[in-house]
XYZ file of N, CA and C in Angstrom:
546
model
N -12.868 67.207 11.472
C -13.720 66.520 11.072
C -13.287 65.041 11.544
N -11.985 64.651 11.312
C -11.781 63.614 11.699
C -11.373 63.171 12.821
N -11.352 64.086 13.838
C -11.220 64.187 15.257
C -12.487 63.822 15.741
N -13.973 64.329 15.318
C -15.119 63.815 15.780
C -15.251 62.545 15.112
N -14.850 61.851 14.002
C -15.301 60.454 13.533
C -14.914 59.543 14.361
N -13.924 60.077 14.612
C -12.801 58.912 15.544
C -13.447 59.009 16.823
N -13.984 60.031 17.614
C -14.224 59.968 18.913
C -15.501 59.178 18.826
N -16.550 59.462 17.557
C -17.536 58.524 17.609
C -17.498 57.367 17.395
N -16.209 56.792 16.938
C -15.951 55.723 16.450
C -15.707 54.855 17.960
N -14.819 55.689 18.590
C -14.259 55.208 19.854
C -15.514 54.499 20.805
N -16.576 55.831 20.966
C -18.207 55.673 21.354
C -18.534 54.375 21.214
N -18.889 54.303 20.017
C -19.272 52.980 19.518
C -18.717 51.640 19.463
N -17.274 51.632 19.541
C -16.736 50.543 19.841
C -16.641 50.108 21.504
N -16.800 50.977 22.494
C -17.292 50.925 23.569
C -18.427 50.396 24.090
N -19.352 50.855 23.413
C -20.853 50.879 23.479
C -21.322 49.316 22.928
N -19.990 48.786 22.171
C -20.514 47.304 21.356
C -19.885 46.598 22.771
N -18.377 46.912 22.897
C -17.947 45.718 23.636
C -18.252 45.753 25.267
N -19.061 46.906 25.513
C -19.553 46.388 26.445
C -20.738 45.697 27.437
N -21.487 45.771 26.386
C -22.798 44.868 25.981
C -22.088 43.539 26.352
N -23.200 42.909 27.381
C -22.681 41.229 27.719
C -21.384 40.995 27.947
N -20.541 41.670 28.519
C -18.929 41.192 28.630
C -19.157 40.377 30.305
N -17.824 39.819 30.327
C -17.679 39.111 31.594
C -16.931 39.608 32.295
N -17.205 40.076 33.775
C -16.181 40.384 34.762
C -15.186 39.506 35.054
N -14.126 39.543 34.687
C -12.539 38.233 34.717
C -11.948 39.192 36.166
N -11.468 38.025 37.065
C -10.288 38.467 38.234
C -9.266 36.985 37.703
N -8.468 37.213 38.060
C -7.259 35.881 38.465
C -6.480 36.312 39.453
N -5.841 35.041 40.409
C -4.655 35.156 41.423
C -4.052 34.293 40.716
N -3.142 34.453 41.487
C -1.941 33.364 41.608
C -0.725 33.292 42.646
N 0.191 32.370 42.877
C 0.910 32.375 43.553
C 2.372 32.835 43.281
N 2.440 33.936 43.828
C 3.681 34.437 43.130
C 4.900 33.809 43.541
N 5.017 32.858 44.350
C 6.290 32.329 44.370
C 6.333 31.052 43.480
N 5.504 30.875 42.291
C 5.786 29.697 41.451
C 6.705 30.053 40.124
N 7.244 29.381 39.246
C 7.882 30.233 38.453
C 6.809 28.778 37.063
N 5.807 29.631 36.861
C 5.106 29.117 35.764
C 5.607 28.590 34.470
N 7.173 28.846 34.374
C 7.584 27.878 32.969
C 7.809 26.738 33.294
N 7.676 26.353 34.422
C 7.843 25.006 34.526
C 7.176 23.840 34.128
N 6.016 24.462 33.503
C 4.873 23.507 33.407
C 4.704 23.454 32.129
N 4.783 22.440 31.235
C 4.797 22.244 30.546
C 3.413 21.523 29.791
N 2.629 20.369 30.950
C 1.745 19.819 29.983
C 0.346 19.900 31.119
N -0.560 19.681 30.688
C -2.387 19.930 31.537
C -2.589 18.505 31.353
N -3.980 18.473 32.203
C -4.815 17.887 31.856
C -5.893 17.970 32.865
N -7.002 17.215 32.646
C -8.494 18.220 32.637
C -8.777 17.053 33.911
N -9.240 17.513 35.297
C -9.414 16.719 36.769
C -10.873 16.116 36.355
N -10.390 15.018 35.824
C -12.158 14.029 35.781
C -12.800 14.139 36.622
N -13.049 14.293 37.791
C -13.843 14.067 38.942
C -14.481 15.815 38.984
N -13.841 16.808 38.715
C -14.316 17.921 38.245
C -15.235 18.091 37.493
N -14.775 17.543 36.246
C -15.833 17.614 34.730
C -16.974 16.982 35.269
N -16.600 15.608 35.889
C -18.276 14.678 36.054
C -18.960 15.829 37.043
N -18.382 16.782 37.956
C -19.420 17.346 38.940
C -19.847 18.768 38.328
N -19.228 18.840 37.005
C -19.351 20.304 36.575
C -21.058 20.474 36.248
N -21.630 21.408 37.035
C -23.230 21.698 36.810
C -23.569 22.083 35.369
N -23.468 21.685 34.089
C -23.466 22.207 32.636
C -23.830 20.981 31.761
N -24.386 21.316 31.016
C -25.479 20.131 30.098
C -24.176 19.635 29.469
N -23.723 18.450 28.955
C -23.081 18.165 28.208
C -22.640 18.891 26.879
N -22.757 19.290 25.951
C -22.862 20.494 25.029
C -22.266 21.657 25.714
N -22.237 22.243 26.479
C -21.674 23.424 27.099
C -20.318 23.066 27.872
N -20.580 21.846 28.120
C -18.988 21.062 29.130
C -18.115 21.202 27.978
N -18.506 20.232 26.914
C -17.653 20.327 25.665
C -16.757 20.953 25.162
N -17.938 22.327 24.931
C -17.747 23.524 24.318
C -16.202 24.462 25.341
N -16.649 24.174 27.017
C -15.770 24.919 27.724
C -14.483 24.114 27.685
N -14.676 22.754 27.916
C -13.355 22.129 27.707
C -12.860 22.385 26.212
N -13.318 22.495 25.010
C -12.346 22.704 24.004
C -11.538 23.809 23.779
N -12.640 24.990 24.349
C -11.925 26.318 24.741
C -10.800 26.342 25.702
N -10.642 25.632 26.795
C -10.143 25.957 27.583
C -8.433 25.153 26.989
N -8.866 24.036 26.465
C -7.859 22.954 25.870
C -6.961 24.027 24.656
N -7.677 24.592 23.843
C -7.484 25.504 22.758
C -6.476 26.499 23.191
N -6.855 27.443 24.231
C -6.499 28.528 24.844
C -4.848 27.818 25.767
N -5.166 27.113 26.213
C -3.808 26.383 26.871
C -2.828 26.108 25.758
N -3.019 25.239 25.126
C -2.287 25.024 23.961
C -1.716 26.222 22.683
N -2.098 27.286 23.145
C -1.941 28.071 22.051
C -0.920 28.833 23.001
N -0.659 28.622 24.133
C 0.562 29.318 24.913
C 1.147 28.429 25.284
N 1.409 27.379 24.469
C 2.464 26.265 24.765
C 2.542 25.420 25.672
N 1.360 25.050 26.206
C 1.106 24.014 27.070
C 0.573 22.924 26.015
N 0.767 21.691 26.978
C 0.816 19.922 25.847
C -0.323 19.643 26.557
N -1.509 19.009 26.052
C -2.310 17.966 26.512
C -1.252 16.559 27.117
N -1.661 16.542 28.373
C -1.309 15.047 28.861
C -1.607 13.632 28.392
N -1.535 12.789 28.428
C -2.388 11.811 28.274
C -3.380 10.774 29.134
N -2.576 11.208 30.415
C -3.498 11.275 31.867
C -3.307 12.156 32.833
N -4.228 12.407 33.864
C -3.653 13.005 35.238
C -2.431 13.072 35.783
N -2.164 11.823 35.871
C -1.079 11.473 35.974
C 0.501 11.626 35.439
N -0.004 12.265 34.550
C 1.663 12.449 33.637
C 1.319 14.311 33.548
N 0.522 14.817 33.783
C 0.119 16.403 33.826
C 1.257 16.882 34.719
N 1.506 17.668 34.313
C 2.153 19.332 35.294
C 1.142 19.800 35.561
N -0.163 20.158 35.120
C -0.950 20.929 36.056
C -2.229 20.144 35.555
N -3.197 20.294 36.595
C -4.488 19.456 36.627
C -5.419 20.925 36.466
N -6.200 21.093 35.629
C -7.004 21.795 35.529
C -8.618 21.465 35.920
N -9.016 22.295 36.934
C -10.486 22.075 37.218
C -11.475 23.160 36.892
N -12.276 22.846 36.422
C -13.674 23.807 35.964
C -14.624 23.753 37.262
N -15.523 24.652 37.574
C -16.309 25.091 38.572
C -17.150 26.211 37.861
N -18.698 25.427 37.670
C -19.276 26.597 37.265
C -20.632 26.540 37.830
N -20.943 28.117 38.573
C -21.776 28.367 39.344
C -23.189 29.092 38.685
N -24.548 29.059 38.977
C -25.447 30.439 38.431
C -26.211 30.319 39.519
N -26.539 32.172 39.426
C -27.784 32.496 40.316
C -28.931 33.116 39.499
N -29.846 32.991 40.052
C -31.236 33.267 39.345
C -31.111 34.877 40.132
N -31.651 35.836 39.515
C -32.061 37.231 39.634
C -33.735 37.346 39.134
N -34.056 38.190 40.184
C -35.349 38.577 39.706
C -35.626 40.297 39.903
N -35.444 41.520 38.740
C -35.926 42.370 39.065
C -37.301 42.677 38.526
N -37.610 43.592 39.565
C -39.096 44.286 39.710
C -38.677 45.416 39.790
N -39.552 46.304 38.962
C -39.930 47.192 38.895
C -40.929 47.958 38.329
N -41.722 49.346 38.606
C -42.899 49.636 38.041
C -42.732 51.141 37.598
N -43.387 51.387 36.513
C -43.052 52.410 35.586
C -43.862 53.889 36.680
N -43.726 54.874 36.792
C -43.873 55.537 37.643
C -45.225 56.199 37.295
N -45.523 57.136 37.697
C -47.241 57.483 37.717
C -47.221 58.086 36.318
N -48.383 57.360 35.591
C -48.479 57.744 34.023
C -49.774 58.417 34.111
N -49.834 59.814 33.167
C -50.919 60.345 32.709
C -50.872 61.349 31.496
N -51.576 60.626 30.526
C -51.600 61.091 29.355
C -52.204 62.294 28.559
N -53.021 63.032 30.020
C -53.895 63.734 29.677
C -55.286 63.676 28.413
N -55.317 62.512 28.734
C -56.391 62.279 27.668
C -57.659 62.858 28.086
N -57.850 63.275 29.465
C -59.038 63.991 29.123
C -58.869 65.060 29.463
N -57.572 65.845 29.185
C -57.661 67.526 29.429
C -57.139 67.666 30.324
N -56.796 69.165 30.649
C -56.476 69.322 31.772
C -57.088 69.675 32.925
N -58.275 68.659 33.329
C -59.351 68.827 34.420
C -58.944 68.565 35.402
N -57.609 67.995 36.125
C -57.098 67.523 37.309
C -57.974 66.519 37.689
N -58.395 66.626 38.770
C -59.403 65.612 39.888
C -60.821 65.027 38.989
N -61.230 66.196 37.890
C -62.535 65.642 37.478
C -62.365 64.760 36.556
N -61.233 65.060 35.810
C -61.096 64.250 34.403
C -60.355 62.804 34.860
N -59.616 62.240 33.846
C -59.200 61.227 33.929
C -57.738 61.495 34.404
N -57.170 60.728 35.375
C -55.787 61.534 35.910
C -55.106 60.552 36.463
N -54.668 59.611 35.000
C -53.638 59.042 35.408
C -53.628 57.491 35.880
N -53.080 56.714 36.253
C -52.728 55.633 36.757
C -50.944 55.338 37.057
N -50.955 54.081 38.201
C -49.650 53.446 38.207
C -49.231 52.202 37.456
N -48.192 52.713 36.352
C -47.581 51.421 35.744
C -48.156 50.170 36.154
N -48.421 48.961 35.058
C -47.985 47.964 35.565
C -46.345 47.557 35.896
N -46.157 46.351 36.802
C -45.016 45.987 37.168
C -44.428 45.494 36.229
N -43.108 45.412 35.915
C -42.000 44.857 35.319
C -41.221 43.982 35.663
N -41.230 42.529 35.467
C -40.827 41.536 36.194
C -39.648 40.736 35.421
N -38.613 40.705 35.557
C -37.522 40.048 34.348
C -36.688 39.651 35.276
N -36.675 38.230 34.758
C -35.945 37.172 35.251
C -34.695 36.335 34.689
N -33.433 36.659 34.988
C -32.536 36.427 34.544
C -31.537 35.470 35.276
N -30.392 34.687 34.690
C -29.397 34.151 35.805
C -28.249 34.531 35.140
N -26.945 34.456 36.132
C -25.855 35.254 36.028
C -25.430 33.650 36.081
N -23.785 33.505 35.400
C -23.049 32.617 35.304
C -21.882 32.876 36.136
N -21.090 31.912 36.730
C -20.098 32.147 36.748
C -18.601 31.196 36.715
N -17.912 30.969 35.743
C -16.938 30.208 35.285
C -15.533 30.280 36.381
N -15.187 29.054 36.766
C -13.565 29.431 37.497
C -12.846 28.326 36.752
N -11.638 28.352 36.784
C -10.830 28.089 36.197
C -9.395 28.050 37.075
N -9.479 26.678 37.818
C -8.202 25.875 38.661
C -7.180 25.650 38.033
N -6.296 26.072 38.176
C -5.115 25.027 37.725
C -3.697 24.945 38.900
N -4.004 23.615 38.940
C -3.298 23.013 40.534
C -1.910 22.169 39.927
N -0.900 22.431 40.475
C 0.492 21.836 40.702
C 0.026 20.114 40.973
N 0.274 19.243 40.191
C -0.070 18.249 40.902
C 1.089 17.546 41.588
N 2.323 17.978 41.044
C 3.157 17.219 42.117
C 3.029 17.387 43.503
N 2.664 18.811 43.945
C 2.155 18.701 45.213
C 0.808 19.119 45.990
N -0.131 19.204 44.757
C -1.596 19.344 44.844
C -1.711 20.244 45.688
N -1.300 21.636 45.061
C -1.423 23.086 45.225
C -1.844 24.187 44.091
N -3.103 24.474 44.650
C -3.771 25.399 43.588
C -2.363 26.729 43.541
N -2.171 26.803 42.049
C -0.974 27.876 41.523
C -1.553 29.077 41.148
N -2.848 28.877 40.236
C -3.612 29.764 39.413
C -5.102 29.886 39.307
N -5.505 30.905 39.588
C -7.227 30.540 39.501
C -7.705 32.172 38.744
N -8.459 31.772 37.578
C -9.392 32.870 37.029
C -10.839 32.868 37.411
N -11.455 33.687 37.069
C -13.147 33.665 37.322
C -13.699 34.405 36.349
N -14.523 33.932 35.525
C -15.507 35.130 34.983
C -16.847 34.988 35.588
N -17.151 36.629 35.783
C -18.701 36.480 36.385
C -19.672 37.201 35.193
N -20.929 36.787 35.421
C -21.812 37.606 34.763
C -22.042 36.773 33.341
N -21.615 35.869 33.165
C -21.772 34.661 31.976
C -23.132 34.075 32.101
N -24.083 34.815 30.777
C -25.190 34.533 30.708
C -25.439 33.413 29.353
N -25.743 32.294 29.952
C -25.947 31.054 28.662
C -26.901 30.684 28.587
N -27.905 30.960 28.754
C -29.405 30.728 29.002
C -29.776 31.226 27.273
N -28.954 32.332 26.881
C -29.651 32.400 25.069
C -28.667 31.483 24.136
N -29.509 30.470 23.505
C -28.927 29.275 23.237
C -28.277 30.100 21.600
N -28.404 30.780 21.195
C -27.684 31.485 20.017
C -26.237 31.826 20.346
N -26.246 32.420 21.457
C -24.921 32.872 21.933
C -24.232 32.247 22.294
N -24.699 30.995 22.712
C -23.520 30.198 23.718
C -22.273 29.835 22.615
N -22.424 29.290 21.078
C -21.086 29.127 20.516
C -19.989 29.996 20.489
N -20.563 31.262 20.750
C -19.564 32.166 20.650
C -19.380 32.849 22.251
N -20.172 32.831 22.541
C -19.919 33.334 24.018
C -19.135 32.789 24.775
N -18.844 31.012 24.874
C -18.177 30.263 26.057
C -16.819 30.394 25.651
N -16.311 30.677 24.315
C -14.792 30.426 23.898
C -14.247 32.162 24.206
N -15.137 32.804 23.900
C -14.653 34.334 24.415
C -14.794 35.043 25.811
N -15.503 33.977 26.820
C -15.435 34.263 28.061
C -13.979 33.328 28.223
N -13.710 32.365 27.966
C -12.477 31.357 28.729
C -11.072 32.047 28.188
N -11.446 32.668 27.041
C -10.067 33.372 26.676
C -9.850 34.806 27.010
N -11.139 35.278 27.788
C -11.129 36.731 28.521
C -10.242 35.727 29.997
N -10.498 34.925 30.756
C -10.450 34.506 32.085
C -8.843 34.044 31.751
N -8.300 33.212 30.857
C -7.068 33.124 30.587
C -6.153 33.524 30.064
N -6.541 35.054 29.964
C -5.895 36.319 29.119
C -4.662 36.157 29.850
N -4.820 36.271 31.616
C -3.542 36.388 32.349
C -3.124 35.116 33.194
N -3.013 34.355 32.102
C -2.056 33.211 32.417
C -1.062 33.289 30.870
N -0.007 32.738 31.348
C 0.613 32.704 32.582
C 0.886 34.094 32.939
N 0.600 34.280 34.449
C 0.942 35.550 34.769
C 2.343 36.274 34.346
N 2.320 37.737 34.706
C 3.401 38.295 34.259
C 3.698 39.119 35.506
N 5.134 38.930 35.841
C 5.818 39.183 37.103
C 6.260 40.547 37.039
């Protein structure tokens, strides 16, 4: 019995965690020693050009800052004194999904075939949604080279009630692989 309960529990956990997840990927320079980086700062021009409203922008910055500080990095006073420059890029893509229900025949008129009511095509269902992508670039300030990049795709921030929870969760998922394990 416990075996079945644990299997059901695993299925439920998988179902709950698969809803609304962000697809994450990362890449890094394999020749860089990431232990050398102790401080970070946000790229001001990047923040000014970030295509998000100010509330979401502050949420993303706070989540990135908290995550990097938990990993042992310290926020620098300026870009000029930081080891790493954090550049943020956000993109959205609008999707439209149109489908039609298949032939519908409820047999209201009974089994009279072509002599009675013979069904109809369903109404088209149109669903519009936006998928967001958040890219976090970590640039070595000394030589201005990209040393690490994380990307989260499938981030939907148009449901206002989810933003407060989803933004930090997405940032944590993206930065999970920093620093890279060699």
